[in-house]
Amino acid sequence: MSVVTPPAGSTRAATIYDVARLAGVSHQTVSRVLNDEPGTRAATRERVRAAIASLGYRRNSAATALASRRSHRLGALVTGMLESGPSKFIDGAATAARQAGYVLDIVSLDHTGRDATQATDLLDQHDLAGVVILAPSDQVHAALATWRPRVPVLVATALEDDHTDPDGHTGNTAATRAAVEHLLGLGHTRIALVAGPDHWASAAARTHAYHATMAAHRLPSLPVIPGDWSARSGHLAGHALDPTTTTAVLAANDQMALGVIRALSERGIAVPEAISAIGIDDIPEAGYFLPPLTTVHLDFHGYGHHAITTLLRTIDPVGTRPTPAPEPPRLVVRASTAPPVASAATVAAPAVR
Amino acid sequence: MSVVTPPAGSTRAATIYDVARLAGVSHQTVSRVLNDEPGTRAATRERVRAAIASLGYRRNSAATALASRRSHRLGALVTGMLESGPSKFIDGAATAARQAGYVLDIVSLDHTGRDATQATDLLDQHDLAGVVILAPSDQVHAALATWRPRVPVLVATALEDDHTDPDGHTGNTAATRAAVEHLLGLGHTRIALVAGPDHWASAAARTHAYHATMAAHRLPSLPVIPGDWSARSGHLAGHALDPTTTTAVLAANDQMALGVIRALSERGIAVPEAISAIGIDDIPEAGYFLPPLTTVHLDFHGYGHHAITTLLRTIDPVGTRPTPAPEPPRLVVRASTAPPVASAATVAAPAVR
DNA sequence: GGCCACAGATCCCTCGCTAAC
DNA sequence: AGTTAGCGAGGGATCTGTGGC
């Protein structure tokens, strides 16, 4: 891990004036060539291009930004980068940004929203063309409420999106519904939820969707078992589960589902024979759990990509290519779910076989 | 997922000239106050501060960068953001950058090094103070070979680091050695390796360390089983394993270890009773696998943090606080490893009990 | 009253580029 | 196609006021 510093006496970087002199044109002509503006003869353009190449000229984006009052930088205010969802989102966003010739400035924030002011200061300061906020927490929302950004802002995973929009923009609602209905379809009626942390918007959306789906099928929700996305919290939840009143568990993400399965295994409760377990997200490892986890695939990479292109479209309506829509949530049935056994567990509903 | 655009007629952002007029001083005085330079009376300074606050002034970083030829931006050229290691590394890096008042510009690159030129162009262009490269692949290295950056560059996870430095800066060597020696200590001698993709520097380092550690103990290496970091490839590897000549498996990361364990379970081979399995990385889920995975914890977050502060120290030797060193790799013994059974498996070495 | 030293504030030019003429 | 004038800041030289002798 060593730092390589460029040679100290390295010559000053070339400017458009240097290029202009070498090509025998005015600096404005160089500017025109750089920006693909009309008004230069093909021959001139070629001469300029050659000069650019021979000098190794790179445009100075600070000067460009200053003069044009535009920049090719996008900000991303991010919470929970370590979670698999957010990190895939960022990857998709960074990729989309780069494809469009932008860089993504990452400003990470913890979920408490502490230092939110410092973060928004940074964003305000660094002349960005737009900002994507992936701040799934209420507290971050609150901390950001007073912020008056000067550039277009896209808030991904906002609470309201998922509650009001039946399609669930970030897929939370649709994914949760798919999971619950899969269990319902197998014949389960006593379905427990291990929820994500309340203050995360997507956790709240999933919890909400669980209740809504159960209600839509005229089934009572079971008391929600709280979790914090981690396998550890799923493990705790799995120990708290009452196998006499529950035949299936929906964990709000795959990591918690893993913890639940391990807890049940410790208690000698077989999955899926005694209790079915299902997750949400479809992390790459989910298919290799014991048993392989039934879950709902979510296209976080696509959401990130889509967020950036959506943002870019309002910044630069003409220059932005249409973006492929993210894939809708997709149920992936593996081996952790099965029909309930006709046993004491099915207290309320008559056993159907 | 909607874009909020600031009111169209929003007033032009305040400049230092506006601040100066309001405070009744020259713009240069404002500049001094902004940069905490000496030479302003306390009373004047307060007046300027008040004007700044009342106008909501934010300095324009493009103008600052242009005029001062310095920026508060760091670039990160990143490959494999989806892997858990890199994403933690970036989180640590982004946090460290923000603490130092910098933002991290992420430019993501796929591991083939395709588009490397466009990526380095982006980096060259965006007047950065320095660049961190987390490009663990040979191909990226090759693509970058022709790049002559103008700013200090820190290459994390370079091949040579791990091979020449016994401490293994990124922990690969030390972690691998710890894993192998743990198995050795349990009495295993027939230890197989499921390797990461060759072209990743850290995979190569781990493979190298495996051979070196075996050799140091005068034990033959077993043929290396190739993998690609994924649980899927671990699963394939687990099926390829010969249980008659192998008593333990080291997987180069935890995901592959998961796949191996699942494959062995499918084949009716008990872990750890028949074959021990160990991973590297200690992902948060590792403790909840069945059985809980013995692995080596790696402080990726710390590496990222450390990379940035190391880079900043060469950029701004005085202004950078000393950084806490990343934690060294640490063996985490859980339940997937056990002494070998005295059976046919121990062909070469006499069974020790 | 004149001279100097010096902090405190100002003036002008510059950075590299875009935009209007 | 070229000329000229900014964009918003920083850097150094320069001016102003104060106090000491």
XYZ file of C-alpha atoms in Angstrom, chain A residues 107-288:
182
model
C -21.084 11.134 1.066
C -21.887 8.494 3.587
C -23.980 9.116 6.612
C -24.894 6.925 9.489
C -28.519 6.081 10.008
C -28.932 8.413 12.952
C -28.571 11.410 10.693
C -25.842 12.738 12.936
C -23.553 15.019 10.964
C -26.285 15.506 8.413
C -25.522 19.202 8.370
C -21.899 18.609 7.627
C -22.917 16.211 4.894
C -25.303 18.631 3.221
C -22.678 21.331 3.506
C -20.311 19.142 1.609
C -22.947 18.524 -1.016
C -23.812 22.201 -1.334
C -20.240 23.126 -1.698
C -19.081 20.736 -4.303
C -21.039 22.141 -7.209
C -22.909 19.049 -8.150
C -25.298 18.685 -11.018
C -27.705 16.703 -8.889
C -27.996 14.553 -5.822
C -29.356 11.100 -5.125
C -30.338 10.415 -1.568
C -30.402 6.839 -0.444
C -31.291 7.587 3.096
C -33.654 4.947 4.181
C -33.982 6.195 7.709
C -36.574 8.451 9.278
C -33.901 10.199 11.218
C -32.019 11.044 8.099
C -35.223 12.291 6.569
C -35.735 14.514 9.565
C -32.184 15.788 9.501
C -32.572 16.586 5.838
C -35.901 18.307 6.186
C -34.317 21.697 6.678
C -31.969 21.346 3.771
C -32.721 23.528 0.816
C -30.601 22.085 -1.982
C -29.816 24.169 -5.019
C -29.829 21.297 -7.444
C -32.255 18.565 -8.422
C -32.534 15.909 -5.787
C -33.848 12.415 -6.147
C -34.867 10.618 -3.004
C -34.785 6.893 -3.459
C -36.607 4.703 -0.982
C -38.822 7.365 0.415
C -41.446 6.082 2.775
C -44.340 7.492 0.865
C -43.359 5.870 -2.374
C -43.936 2.456 -1.085
C -47.031 3.216 0.844
C -48.893 5.069 -1.815
C -47.696 3.372 -4.907
C -49.098 -0.102 -5.379
C -46.193 -1.055 -7.570
C -43.697 -0.251 -4.878
C -41.039 1.676 -6.669
C -38.217 0.140 -4.807
C -39.993 -3.126 -4.863
C -40.592 -3.399 -1.154
C -44.320 -3.677 -1.330
C -44.428 -5.986 -4.303
C -41.691 -8.182 -2.907
C -43.319 -8.517 0.468
C -46.671 -9.267 -1.061
C -45.125 -11.931 -3.266
C -43.481 -13.552 -0.271
C -46.610 -13.560 1.840
C -48.768 -14.806 -0.989
C -46.344 -17.601 -1.701
C -46.763 -18.798 1.884
C -50.491 -18.301 1.662
C -50.550 -20.316 -1.527
C -48.824 -23.184 0.251
C -51.615 -23.178 2.794
C -50.022 -21.203 5.609
C -52.179 -18.845 7.607
C -50.112 -18.363 10.749
C -47.291 -16.328 9.260
C -44.865 -14.454 11.490
C -42.808 -11.478 10.394
C -39.267 -10.737 11.503
C -39.101 -7.076 10.651
C -36.222 -4.792 9.804
C -35.478 -1.734 11.903
C -38.490 0.574 12.064
C -36.646 3.711 11.188
C -35.548 2.339 7.842
C -38.023 3.263 5.206
C -37.768 -0.009 3.395
C -38.214 -1.975 6.602
C -41.301 0.035 7.420
C -42.598 -0.509 3.911
C -42.114 -4.243 4.190
C -43.795 -4.390 7.558
C -46.662 -2.342 6.219
C -47.013 -4.572 3.198
C -47.036 -7.670 5.387
C -49.956 -6.344 7.397
C -51.746 -5.168 4.292
C -51.397 -8.477 2.516
C -52.558 -10.460 5.516
C -55.515 -8.139 5.914
C -56.367 -8.421 2.241
C -56.691 -12.138 2.764
C -58.744 -11.589 5.936
C -56.061 -13.172 8.030
C -54.739 -11.808 11.312
C -51.165 -10.605 11.458
C -49.024 -12.160 14.135
C -47.113 -9.918 16.548
C -44.141 -8.563 14.641
C -40.749 -9.684 15.890
C -38.261 -6.832 15.628
C -34.894 -7.237 13.935
C -32.159 -5.004 12.617
C -31.343 -6.641 9.247
C -28.527 -8.705 10.762
C -28.322 -12.481 10.905
C -27.707 -12.011 14.603
C -31.072 -10.381 15.123
C -32.707 -13.074 13.008
C -31.142 -15.640 15.266
C -32.637 -13.947 18.312
C -35.987 -13.770 16.575
C -35.832 -17.439 15.700
C -35.460 -18.262 19.342
C -38.400 -16.046 20.228
C -40.697 -17.767 17.744
C -43.563 -19.844 19.096
C -43.744 -23.003 16.962
C -47.143 -23.928 18.331
C -48.825 -20.896 16.837
C -46.671 -20.315 13.780
C -46.179 -22.344 10.637
C -44.182 -19.925 8.553
C -41.808 -17.002 8.998
C -41.182 -14.147 6.660
C -37.899 -12.413 7.387
C -37.624 -8.924 5.985
C -34.258 -9.786 4.491
C -32.211 -12.864 3.724
C -29.641 -12.346 6.447
C -32.322 -12.423 9.121
C -33.836 -15.457 7.470
C -30.470 -17.148 7.819
C -30.407 -16.332 11.522
C -33.944 -17.618 11.951
C -33.123 -20.897 10.253
C -30.076 -21.391 12.416
C -32.077 -20.718 15.583
C -34.758 -23.156 14.549
C -32.133 -25.755 13.785
C -30.687 -25.248 17.258
C -34.132 -25.842 18.683
C -34.608 -28.982 16.667
C -37.335 -27.457 14.567
C -36.978 -28.583 10.962
C -37.163 -26.096 8.105
C -39.297 -26.355 6.058
C -40.961 -29.476 7.499
C -42.088 -27.891 10.759
C -41.803 -24.244 9.886
C -41.308 -22.579 6.514
C -38.929 -19.638 6.186
C -38.729 -17.061 3.431
C -36.551 -14.022 2.963
C -36.432 -10.924 0.782
C -33.570 -9.602 -1.399
C -32.102 -12.804 -2.823
C -28.509 -12.198 -1.885
C -26.148 -14.336 -3.948
C -25.581 -16.699 -1.039
C -29.258 -17.410 -0.436
C -29.274 -20.441 -2.698
C -26.544 -22.084 -0.663
